[in-house]
């Protein structure tokens, strides 16, 4: 991601992804949203990653909270809205646009709920929504990974590839996130059941 971001500095409009978006480059709000999204992406990836560090939570709780607020502010005020604007101009027609708009909405929705649950001190729910939120953050990486895998294994037209990765790039991540949450709940239930059984066993 760092390599991709650097390619657009300083404010290059004829490199990488922008080469296939020249029809939109003169639209002020799209161009602004694109560069905001690109420049802020590294921060949101890093800040979100730190939120799953048990060591940081235990030993540096203030830093954990500070980075959490940076992540939430970045998603809700910067990269999320920018991604939503970009979604309406996505390549691949309506199918792709729906995918990216829905991605941006869910990303902001899960992030907002993570913040709300933290404020309510419902930390299990907070963690679950953070898992969902960060799974969608990682779509920045998985979308590119899927694109690379598909273009190197199938002979599909470029726009068809884009329509596919527009969905699998984040739906797959969200499915994995839900599996992780379900698995953790199952483990917690088993531990609780085993603990309760300790007191039910006759001496």
mmCIF file with all atom_site columns, C-alpha atoms in Angstrom:
data_model
loop_
_atom_site.group_PDB
_atom_site.id
_atom_site.type_symbol
_atom_site.label_atom_id
_atom_site.label_alt_id
_atom_site.label_comp_id
_atom_site.label_asym_id
_atom_site.label_entity_id
_atom_site.label_seq_id
_atom_site.pdbx_PDB_ins_code
_atom_site.Cartn_x
_atom_site.Cartn_y
_atom_site.Cartn_z
_atom_site.occupancy
_atom_site.B_iso_or_equiv
_atom_site.pdbx_formal_charge
_atom_site.auth_seq_id
_atom_site.auth_comp_id
_atom_site.auth_asym_id
_atom_site.auth_atom_id
_atom_site.pdbx_PDB_model_num
ATOM 1   C CA . UNK A 1 1   ? 0.000   0.000   0.000   1.00 0.00 ? 1   UNK A CA 1
ATOM 2   C CA . UNK A 1 2   ? 2.882   2.363   0.758   1.00 0.00 ? 2   UNK A CA 1
ATOM 3   C CA . UNK A 1 3   ? 4.249   1.854   -2.751  1.00 0.00 ? 3   UNK A CA 1
ATOM 4   C CA . UNK A 1 4   ? 0.819   2.543   -4.260  1.00 0.00 ? 4   UNK A CA 1
ATOM 5   C CA . UNK A 1 5   ? 0.373   5.693   -2.161  1.00 0.00 ? 5   UNK A CA 1
ATOM 6   C CA . UNK A 1 6   ? 3.828   7.087   -2.978  1.00 0.00 ? 6   UNK A CA 1
ATOM 7   C CA . UNK A 1 7   ? 3.088   6.780   -6.711  1.00 0.00 ? 7   UNK A CA 1
ATOM 8   C CA . UNK A 1 8   ? 0.488   9.552   -6.370  1.00 0.00 ? 8   UNK A CA 1
ATOM 9   C CA . UNK A 1 9   ? 2.833   11.961  -4.585  1.00 0.00 ? 9   UNK A CA 1
ATOM 10  C CA . UNK A 1 10  ? 3.055   14.801  -5.361  1.00 0.00 ? 10  UNK A CA 1
ATOM 11  C CA . UNK A 1 11  ? -0.524  14.885  -6.666  1.00 0.00 ? 11  UNK A CA 1
ATOM 12  C CA . UNK A 1 12  ? 0.127   12.894  -9.847  1.00 0.00 ? 12  UNK A CA 1
ATOM 13  C CA . UNK A 1 13  ? -2.937  12.480  -12.062 1.00 0.00 ? 13  UNK A CA 1
ATOM 14  C CA . UNK A 1 14  ? -1.535  10.271  -14.816 1.00 0.00 ? 14  UNK A CA 1
ATOM 15  C CA . UNK A 1 15  ? -0.239  7.220   -12.942 1.00 0.00 ? 15  UNK A CA 1
ATOM 16  C CA . UNK A 1 16  ? -1.618  3.864   -11.842 1.00 0.00 ? 16  UNK A CA 1
ATOM 17  C CA . UNK A 1 17  ? -5.359  3.670   -11.304 1.00 0.00 ? 17  UNK A CA 1
ATOM 18  C CA . UNK A 1 18  ? -5.885  7.229   -12.558 1.00 0.00 ? 18  UNK A CA 1
ATOM 19  C CA . UNK A 1 19  ? -4.900  6.221   -16.088 1.00 0.00 ? 19  UNK A CA 1
ATOM 20  C CA . UNK A 1 20  ? -8.276  4.510   -16.449 1.00 0.00 ? 20  UNK A CA 1
ATOM 21  C CA . UNK A 1 21  ? -10.172 7.304   -14.670 1.00 0.00 ? 21  UNK A CA 1
ATOM 22  C CA . UNK A 1 22  ? -9.250  10.225  -16.914 1.00 0.00 ? 22  UNK A CA 1
ATOM 23  C CA . UNK A 1 23  ? -12.922 10.861  -17.714 1.00 0.00 ? 23  UNK A CA 1
ATOM 24  C CA . UNK A 1 24  ? -13.441 11.794  -14.042 1.00 0.00 ? 24  UNK A CA 1
ATOM 25  C CA . UNK A 1 25  ? -10.160 13.545  -13.247 1.00 0.00 ? 25  UNK A CA 1
ATOM 26  C CA . UNK A 1 26  ? -11.603 17.003  -13.948 1.00 0.00 ? 26  UNK A CA 1
ATOM 27  C CA . UNK A 1 27  ? -14.537 16.466  -11.572 1.00 0.00 ? 27  UNK A CA 1
ATOM 28  C CA . UNK A 1 28  ? -13.389 18.351  -8.489  1.00 0.00 ? 28  UNK A CA 1
ATOM 29  C CA . UNK A 1 29  ? -15.199 16.345  -5.812  1.00 0.00 ? 29  UNK A CA 1
ATOM 30  C CA . UNK A 1 30  ? -14.160 13.004  -7.329  1.00 0.00 ? 30  UNK A CA 1
ATOM 31  C CA . UNK A 1 31  ? -10.508 14.041  -7.658  1.00 0.00 ? 31  UNK A CA 1
ATOM 32  C CA . UNK A 1 32  ? -10.452 15.413  -4.113  1.00 0.00 ? 32  UNK A CA 1
ATOM 33  C CA . UNK A 1 33  ? -12.099 12.263  -2.741  1.00 0.00 ? 33  UNK A CA 1
ATOM 34  C CA . UNK A 1 34  ? -9.605  10.063  -4.581  1.00 0.00 ? 34  UNK A CA 1
ATOM 35  C CA . UNK A 1 35  ? -6.489  11.759  -3.225  1.00 0.00 ? 35  UNK A CA 1
ATOM 36  C CA . UNK A 1 36  ? -7.936  11.988  0.286   1.00 0.00 ? 36  UNK A CA 1
ATOM 37  C CA . UNK A 1 37  ? -8.766  8.283   0.152   1.00 0.00 ? 37  UNK A CA 1
ATOM 38  C CA . UNK A 1 38  ? -5.292  7.335   -1.093  1.00 0.00 ? 38  UNK A CA 1
ATOM 39  C CA . UNK A 1 39  ? -3.317  9.535   1.294   1.00 0.00 ? 39  UNK A CA 1
ATOM 40  C CA . UNK A 1 40  ? -5.335  8.542   4.378   1.00 0.00 ? 40  UNK A CA 1
ATOM 41  C CA . UNK A 1 41  ? -5.429  4.795   3.666   1.00 0.00 ? 41  UNK A CA 1
ATOM 42  C CA . UNK A 1 42  ? -2.055  4.012   5.252   1.00 0.00 ? 42  UNK A CA 1
ATOM 43  C CA . UNK A 1 43  ? -3.075  5.670   8.512   1.00 0.00 ? 43  UNK A CA 1
ATOM 44  C CA . UNK A 1 44  ? -6.341  3.777   8.785   1.00 0.00 ? 44  UNK A CA 1
ATOM 45  C CA . UNK A 1 45  ? -4.653  0.442   8.030   1.00 0.00 ? 45  UNK A CA 1
ATOM 46  C CA . UNK A 1 46  ? -1.990  1.028   10.692  1.00 0.00 ? 46  UNK A CA 1
ATOM 47  C CA . UNK A 1 47  ? -4.271  2.481   13.368  1.00 0.00 ? 47  UNK A CA 1
ATOM 48  C CA . UNK A 1 48  ? -6.814  -0.301  12.898  1.00 0.00 ? 48  UNK A CA 1
ATOM 49  C CA . UNK A 1 49  ? -4.143  -3.017  13.091  1.00 0.00 ? 49  UNK A CA 1
ATOM 50  C CA . UNK A 1 50  ? -2.974  -1.784  16.498  1.00 0.00 ? 50  UNK A CA 1
ATOM 51  C CA . UNK A 1 51  ? -6.461  -2.177  17.963  1.00 0.00 ? 51  UNK A CA 1
ATOM 52  C CA . UNK A 1 52  ? -6.081  -5.956  18.038  1.00 0.00 ? 52  UNK A CA 1
ATOM 53  C CA . UNK A 1 53  ? -2.863  -5.924  20.080  1.00 0.00 ? 53  UNK A CA 1
ATOM 54  C CA . UNK A 1 54  ? -3.519  -7.459  23.509  1.00 0.00 ? 54  UNK A CA 1
ATOM 55  C CA . UNK A 1 55  ? -0.173  -6.113  24.705  1.00 0.00 ? 55  UNK A CA 1
ATOM 56  C CA . UNK A 1 56  ? -1.073  -2.561  23.719  1.00 0.00 ? 56  UNK A CA 1
ATOM 57  C CA . UNK A 1 57  ? -4.496  -2.797  25.345  1.00 0.00 ? 57  UNK A CA 1
ATOM 58  C CA . UNK A 1 58  ? -3.038  -4.134  28.594  1.00 0.00 ? 58  UNK A CA 1
ATOM 59  C CA . UNK A 1 59  ? 0.148   -2.071  28.867  1.00 0.00 ? 59  UNK A CA 1
ATOM 60  C CA . UNK A 1 60  ? -0.662  1.125   26.955  1.00 0.00 ? 60  UNK A CA 1
ATOM 61  C CA . UNK A 1 61  ? -4.438  1.633   27.262  1.00 0.00 ? 61  UNK A CA 1
ATOM 62  C CA . UNK A 1 62  ? -4.219  5.370   26.575  1.00 0.00 ? 62  UNK A CA 1
ATOM 63  C CA . UNK A 1 63  ? -2.281  4.755   23.370  1.00 0.00 ? 63  UNK A CA 1
ATOM 64  C CA . UNK A 1 64  ? -4.801  2.061   22.421  1.00 0.00 ? 64  UNK A CA 1
ATOM 65  C CA . UNK A 1 65  ? -7.637  4.566   22.857  1.00 0.00 ? 65  UNK A CA 1
ATOM 66  C CA . UNK A 1 66  ? -5.787  7.341   21.031  1.00 0.00 ? 66  UNK A CA 1
ATOM 67  C CA . UNK A 1 67  ? -5.081  5.123   18.026  1.00 0.00 ? 67  UNK A CA 1
ATOM 68  C CA . UNK A 1 68  ? -8.666  3.904   18.177  1.00 0.00 ? 68  UNK A CA 1
ATOM 69  C CA . UNK A 1 69  ? -9.957  7.460   17.953  1.00 0.00 ? 69  UNK A CA 1
ATOM 70  C CA . UNK A 1 70  ? -7.602  8.126   15.030  1.00 0.00 ? 70  UNK A CA 1
ATOM 71  C CA . UNK A 1 71  ? -8.996  5.044   13.273  1.00 0.00 ? 71  UNK A CA 1
ATOM 72  C CA . UNK A 1 72  ? -12.622 6.001   13.924  1.00 0.00 ? 72  UNK A CA 1
ATOM 73  C CA . UNK A 1 73  ? -12.104 9.624   12.882  1.00 0.00 ? 73  UNK A CA 1
ATOM 74  C CA . UNK A 1 74  ? -10.269 8.543   9.738   1.00 0.00 ? 74  UNK A CA 1
ATOM 75  C CA . UNK A 1 75  ? -13.007 6.117   8.686   1.00 0.00 ? 75  UNK A CA 1
ATOM 76  C CA . UNK A 1 76  ? -16.027 8.256   9.625   1.00 0.00 ? 76  UNK A CA 1
ATOM 77  C CA . UNK A 1 77  ? -14.744 11.676  8.578   1.00 0.00 ? 77  UNK A CA 1
ATOM 78  C CA . UNK A 1 78  ? -12.139 11.073  5.871   1.00 0.00 ? 78  UNK A CA 1
ATOM 79  C CA . UNK A 1 79  ? -11.674 7.750   4.074   1.00 0.00 ? 79  UNK A CA 1
ATOM 80  C CA . UNK A 1 80  ? -15.244 6.487   4.472   1.00 0.00 ? 80  UNK A CA 1
ATOM 81  C CA . UNK A 1 81  ? -16.967 9.534   2.935   1.00 0.00 ? 81  UNK A CA 1
ATOM 82  C CA . UNK A 1 82  ? -14.252 9.742   0.260   1.00 0.00 ? 82  UNK A CA 1
ATOM 83  C CA . UNK A 1 83  ? -14.773 6.068   -0.584  1.00 0.00 ? 83  UNK A CA 1
ATOM 84  C CA . UNK A 1 84  ? -18.525 6.617   -0.771  1.00 0.00 ? 84  UNK A CA 1
ATOM 85  C CA . UNK A 1 85  ? -18.083 9.424   -3.300  1.00 0.00 ? 85  UNK A CA 1
ATOM 86  C CA . UNK A 1 86  ? -15.689 7.300   -5.357  1.00 0.00 ? 86  UNK A CA 1
ATOM 87  C CA . UNK A 1 87  ? -18.129 4.392   -5.273  1.00 0.00 ? 87  UNK A CA 1
ATOM 88  C CA . UNK A 1 88  ? -20.637 6.289   -7.394  1.00 0.00 ? 88  UNK A CA 1
ATOM 89  C CA . UNK A 1 89  ? -18.015 6.541   -10.154 1.00 0.00 ? 89  UNK A CA 1
ATOM 90  C CA . UNK A 1 90  ? -16.640 2.982   -9.964  1.00 0.00 ? 90  UNK A CA 1
ATOM 91  C CA . UNK A 1 91  ? -15.615 1.147   -13.117 1.00 0.00 ? 91  UNK A CA 1
ATOM 92  C CA . UNK A 1 92  ? -17.767 -1.776  -14.190 1.00 0.00 ? 92  UNK A CA 1
ATOM 93  C CA . UNK A 1 93  ? -21.164 -0.085  -14.259 1.00 0.00 ? 93  UNK A CA 1
ATOM 94  C CA . UNK A 1 94  ? -24.036 -0.399  -11.791 1.00 0.00 ? 94  UNK A CA 1
ATOM 95  C CA . UNK A 1 95  ? -22.931 -3.794  -10.409 1.00 0.00 ? 95  UNK A CA 1
ATOM 96  C CA . UNK A 1 96  ? -19.561 -2.411  -9.283  1.00 0.00 ? 96  UNK A CA 1
ATOM 97  C CA . UNK A 1 97  ? -20.991 0.885   -8.068  1.00 0.00 ? 97  UNK A CA 1
ATOM 98  C CA . UNK A 1 98  ? -23.492 -0.851  -5.807  1.00 0.00 ? 98  UNK A CA 1
ATOM 99  C CA . UNK A 1 99  ? -20.657 -2.970  -4.381  1.00 0.00 ? 99  UNK A CA 1
ATOM 100 C CA . UNK A 1 100 ? -18.398 -0.036  -3.532  1.00 0.00 ? 100 UNK A CA 1
ATOM 101 C CA . UNK A 1 101 ? -21.181 2.194   -2.211  1.00 0.00 ? 101 UNK A CA 1
ATOM 102 C CA . UNK A 1 102 ? -22.409 -0.634  0.028   1.00 0.00 ? 102 UNK A CA 1
ATOM 103 C CA . UNK A 1 103 ? -18.833 -1.277  1.168   1.00 0.00 ? 103 UNK A CA 1
ATOM 104 C CA . UNK A 1 104 ? -18.384 2.365   2.204   1.00 0.00 ? 104 UNK A CA 1
ATOM 105 C CA . UNK A 1 105 ? -21.732 2.477   4.025   1.00 0.00 ? 105 UNK A CA 1
ATOM 106 C CA . UNK A 1 106 ? -21.103 -0.762  5.950   1.00 0.00 ? 106 UNK A CA 1
ATOM 107 C CA . UNK A 1 107 ? -17.552 0.321   6.755   1.00 0.00 ? 107 UNK A CA 1
ATOM 108 C CA . UNK A 1 108 ? -18.742 3.544   8.371   1.00 0.00 ? 108 UNK A CA 1
ATOM 109 C CA . UNK A 1 109 ? -21.727 1.798   10.005  1.00 0.00 ? 109 UNK A CA 1
ATOM 110 C CA . UNK A 1 110 ? -19.642 -0.904  11.722  1.00 0.00 ? 110 UNK A CA 1
ATOM 111 C CA . UNK A 1 111 ? -17.028 1.656   12.779  1.00 0.00 ? 111 UNK A CA 1
ATOM 112 C CA . UNK A 1 112 ? -19.667 3.935   14.299  1.00 0.00 ? 112 UNK A CA 1
ATOM 113 C CA . UNK A 1 113 ? -21.180 0.998   16.191  1.00 0.00 ? 113 UNK A CA 1
ATOM 114 C CA . UNK A 1 114 ? -17.723 0.013   17.463  1.00 0.00 ? 114 UNK A CA 1
ATOM 115 C CA . UNK A 1 115 ? -17.329 3.509   18.909  1.00 0.00 ? 115 UNK A CA 1
ATOM 116 C CA . UNK A 1 116 ? -20.828 3.496   20.418  1.00 0.00 ? 116 UNK A CA 1
ATOM 117 C CA . UNK A 1 117 ? -20.283 0.112   22.098  1.00 0.00 ? 117 UNK A CA 1
ATOM 118 C CA . UNK A 1 118 ? -16.937 1.271   23.518  1.00 0.00 ? 118 UNK A CA 1
ATOM 119 C CA . UNK A 1 119 ? -18.616 4.359   24.978  1.00 0.00 ? 119 UNK A CA 1
ATOM 120 C CA . UNK A 1 120 ? -21.270 2.081   26.500  1.00 0.00 ? 120 UNK A CA 1
ATOM 121 C CA . UNK A 1 121 ? -18.468 -0.128  27.915  1.00 0.00 ? 121 UNK A CA 1
ATOM 122 C CA . UNK A 1 122 ? -19.868 -3.125  26.034  1.00 0.00 ? 122 UNK A CA 1
ATOM 123 C CA . UNK A 1 123 ? -16.395 -4.252  25.088  1.00 0.00 ? 123 UNK A CA 1
ATOM 124 C CA . UNK A 1 124 ? -17.242 -7.641  23.568  1.00 0.00 ? 124 UNK A CA 1
ATOM 125 C CA . UNK A 1 125 ? -19.663 -5.989  21.158  1.00 0.00 ? 125 UNK A CA 1
ATOM 126 C CA . UNK A 1 126 ? -17.075 -3.240  20.574  1.00 0.00 ? 126 UNK A CA 1
ATOM 127 C CA . UNK A 1 127 ? -14.467 -5.814  19.608  1.00 0.00 ? 127 UNK A CA 1
ATOM 128 C CA . UNK A 1 128 ? -16.882 -7.640  17.308  1.00 0.00 ? 128 UNK A CA 1
ATOM 129 C CA . UNK A 1 129 ? -17.759 -4.463  15.432  1.00 0.00 ? 129 UNK A CA 1
ATOM 130 C CA . UNK A 1 130 ? -14.086 -3.544  15.203  1.00 0.00 ? 130 UNK A CA 1
ATOM 131 C CA . UNK A 1 131 ? -13.401 -6.946  13.650  1.00 0.00 ? 131 UNK A CA 1
ATOM 132 C CA . UNK A 1 132 ? -16.093 -6.282  11.055  1.00 0.00 ? 132 UNK A CA 1
ATOM 133 C CA . UNK A 1 133 ? -14.849 -2.748  10.434  1.00 0.00 ? 133 UNK A CA 1
ATOM 134 C CA . UNK A 1 134 ? -11.212 -3.748  10.019  1.00 0.00 ? 134 UNK A CA 1
ATOM 135 C CA . UNK A 1 135 ? -12.184 -6.660  7.781   1.00 0.00 ? 135 UNK A CA 1
ATOM 136 C CA . UNK A 1 136 ? -13.637 -4.055  5.423   1.00 0.00 ? 136 UNK A CA 1
ATOM 137 C CA . UNK A 1 137 ? -10.553 -1.853  5.846   1.00 0.00 ? 137 UNK A CA 1
ATOM 138 C CA . UNK A 1 138 ? -8.457  -4.781  4.625   1.00 0.00 ? 138 UNK A CA 1
ATOM 139 C CA . UNK A 1 139 ? -10.475 -4.877  1.406   1.00 0.00 ? 139 UNK A CA 1
ATOM 140 C CA . UNK A 1 140 ? -7.936  -2.319  0.155   1.00 0.00 ? 140 UNK A CA 1
ATOM 141 C CA . UNK A 1 141 ? -5.459  -5.212  0.130   1.00 0.00 ? 141 UNK A CA 1
ATOM 142 C CA . UNK A 1 142 ? -7.679  -8.200  -0.627  1.00 0.00 ? 142 UNK A CA 1
ATOM 143 C CA . UNK A 1 143 ? -9.288  -6.503  -3.635  1.00 0.00 ? 143 UNK A CA 1
ATOM 144 C CA . UNK A 1 144 ? -5.846  -6.178  -5.213  1.00 0.00 ? 144 UNK A CA 1
ATOM 145 C CA . UNK A 1 145 ? -4.936  -9.735  -4.233  1.00 0.00 ? 145 UNK A CA 1
ATOM 146 C CA . UNK A 1 146 ? -8.105  -11.109 -5.858  1.00 0.00 ? 146 UNK A CA 1
ATOM 147 C CA . UNK A 1 147 ? -7.500  -9.017  -8.960  1.00 0.00 ? 147 UNK A CA 1
ATOM 148 C CA . UNK A 1 148 ? -3.968  -10.384 -9.274  1.00 0.00 ? 148 UNK A CA 1
ATOM 149 C CA . UNK A 1 149 ? -5.142  -13.975 -8.725  1.00 0.00 ? 149 UNK A CA 1
ATOM 150 C CA . UNK A 1 150 ? -8.002  -13.767 -11.227 1.00 0.00 ? 150 UNK A CA 1
ATOM 151 C CA . UNK A 1 151 ? -6.048  -12.008 -13.981 1.00 0.00 ? 151 UNK A CA 1
ATOM 152 C CA . UNK A 1 152 ? -3.266  -14.589 -13.677 1.00 0.00 ? 152 UNK A CA 1
ATOM 153 C CA . UNK A 1 153 ? -5.527  -17.657 -13.707 1.00 0.00 ? 153 UNK A CA 1
ATOM 154 C CA . UNK A 1 154 ? -8.495  -16.695 -15.921 1.00 0.00 ? 154 UNK A CA 1
ATOM 155 C CA . UNK A 1 155 ? -8.873  -15.031 -19.296 1.00 0.00 ? 155 UNK A CA 1
ATOM 156 C CA . UNK A 1 156 ? -11.652 -12.612 -18.363 1.00 0.00 ? 156 UNK A CA 1
ATOM 157 C CA . UNK A 1 157 ? -12.201 -9.148  -19.859 1.00 0.00 ? 157 UNK A CA 1
ATOM 158 C CA . UNK A 1 158 ? -10.819 -6.413  -17.553 1.00 0.00 ? 158 UNK A CA 1
ATOM 159 C CA . UNK A 1 159 ? -14.233 -4.965  -16.689 1.00 0.00 ? 159 UNK A CA 1
ATOM 160 C CA . UNK A 1 160 ? -15.568 -8.424  -15.795 1.00 0.00 ? 160 UNK A CA 1
ATOM 161 C CA . UNK A 1 161 ? -12.617 -8.890  -13.458 1.00 0.00 ? 161 UNK A CA 1
ATOM 162 C CA . UNK A 1 162 ? -13.373 -5.532  -11.864 1.00 0.00 ? 162 UNK A CA 1
ATOM 163 C CA . UNK A 1 163 ? -17.041 -6.451  -11.335 1.00 0.00 ? 163 UNK A CA 1
ATOM 164 C CA . UNK A 1 164 ? -16.020 -9.686  -9.613  1.00 0.00 ? 164 UNK A CA 1
ATOM 165 C CA . UNK A 1 165 ? -13.376 -8.187  -7.317  1.00 0.00 ? 165 UNK A CA 1
ATOM 166 C CA . UNK A 1 166 ? -15.688 -5.286  -6.444  1.00 0.00 ? 166 UNK A CA 1
ATOM 167 C CA . UNK A 1 167 ? -17.699 -7.867  -4.468  1.00 0.00 ? 167 UNK A CA 1
ATOM 168 C CA . UNK A 1 168 ? -15.342 -10.679 -3.464  1.00 0.00 ? 168 UNK A CA 1
ATOM 169 C CA . UNK A 1 169 ? -12.728 -8.147  -2.336  1.00 0.00 ? 169 UNK A CA 1
ATOM 170 C CA . UNK A 1 170 ? -14.819 -7.334  0.745   1.00 0.00 ? 170 UNK A CA 1
ATOM 171 C CA . UNK A 1 171 ? -17.664 -9.858  1.042   1.00 0.00 ? 171 UNK A CA 1
ATOM 172 C CA . UNK A 1 172 ? -15.099 -12.610 1.608   1.00 0.00 ? 172 UNK A CA 1
ATOM 173 C CA . UNK A 1 173 ? -13.441 -10.543 4.339   1.00 0.00 ? 173 UNK A CA 1
ATOM 174 C CA . UNK A 1 174 ? -16.757 -9.951  6.064   1.00 0.00 ? 174 UNK A CA 1
ATOM 175 C CA . UNK A 1 175 ? -17.566 -13.674 5.918   1.00 0.00 ? 175 UNK A CA 1
ATOM 176 C CA . UNK A 1 176 ? -14.236 -14.465 7.602   1.00 0.00 ? 176 UNK A CA 1
ATOM 177 C CA . UNK A 1 177 ? -14.940 -11.796 10.234  1.00 0.00 ? 177 UNK A CA 1
ATOM 178 C CA . UNK A 1 178 ? -18.342 -13.321 11.014  1.00 0.00 ? 178 UNK A CA 1
ATOM 179 C CA . UNK A 1 179 ? -16.750 -16.765 11.296  1.00 0.00 ? 179 UNK A CA 1
ATOM 180 C CA . UNK A 1 180 ? -14.158 -15.408 13.752  1.00 0.00 ? 180 UNK A CA 1
ATOM 181 C CA . UNK A 1 181 ? -16.873 -13.767 15.853  1.00 0.00 ? 181 UNK A CA 1
ATOM 182 C CA . UNK A 1 182 ? -19.014 -16.927 15.825  1.00 0.00 ? 182 UNK A CA 1
ATOM 183 C CA . UNK A 1 183 ? -16.014 -19.084 16.748  1.00 0.00 ? 183 UNK A CA 1
ATOM 184 C CA . UNK A 1 184 ? -15.097 -16.814 19.660  1.00 0.00 ? 184 UNK A CA 1
ATOM 185 C CA . UNK A 1 185 ? -18.680 -16.893 20.945  1.00 0.00 ? 185 UNK A CA 1
ATOM 186 C CA . UNK A 1 186 ? -18.678 -20.681 20.716  1.00 0.00 ? 186 UNK A CA 1
ATOM 187 C CA . UNK A 1 187 ? -15.410 -20.926 22.656  1.00 0.00 ? 187 UNK A CA 1
ATOM 188 C CA . UNK A 1 188 ? -16.759 -18.553 25.322  1.00 0.00 ? 188 UNK A CA 1
ATOM 189 C CA . UNK A 1 189 ? -19.950 -20.601 25.672  1.00 0.00 ? 189 UNK A CA 1
ATOM 190 C CA . UNK A 1 190 ? -17.964 -23.832 26.058  1.00 0.00 ? 190 UNK A CA 1
ATOM 191 C CA . UNK A 1 191 ? -15.776 -22.249 28.744  1.00 0.00 ? 191 UNK A CA 1
ATOM 192 C CA . UNK A 1 192 ? -18.837 -20.979 30.603  1.00 0.00 ? 192 UNK A CA 1
ATOM 193 C CA . UNK A 1 193 ? -20.514 -24.388 30.349  1.00 0.00 ? 193 UNK A CA 1
ATOM 194 C CA . UNK A 1 194 ? -17.393 -26.141 31.646  1.00 0.00 ? 194 UNK A CA 1
ATOM 195 C CA . UNK A 1 195 ? -17.142 -23.649 34.515  1.00 0.00 ? 195 UNK A CA 1
ATOM 196 C CA . UNK A 1 196 ? -20.805 -24.154 35.455  1.00 0.00 ? 196 UNK A CA 1
ATOM 197 C CA . UNK A 1 197 ? -20.417 -27.941 35.302  1.00 0.00 ? 197 UNK A CA 1
ATOM 198 C CA . UNK A 1 198 ? -17.594 -27.776 37.851  1.00 0.00 ? 198 UNK A CA 1
ATOM 199 C CA . UNK A 1 199 ? -20.117 -26.706 40.476  1.00 0.00 ? 199 UNK A CA 1
ATOM 200 C CA . UNK A 1 200 ? -22.772 -29.175 39.367  1.00 0.00 ? 200 UNK A CA 1
ATOM 201 C CA . UNK A 1 201 ? -20.530 -32.215 39.665  1.00 0.00 ? 201 UNK A CA 1
ATOM 202 C CA . UNK A 1 202 ? -21.332 -34.087 42.917  1.00 0.00 ? 202 UNK A CA 1
ATOM 203 C CA . UNK A 1 203 ? -18.455 -34.593 45.347  1.00 0.00 ? 203 UNK A CA 1
#
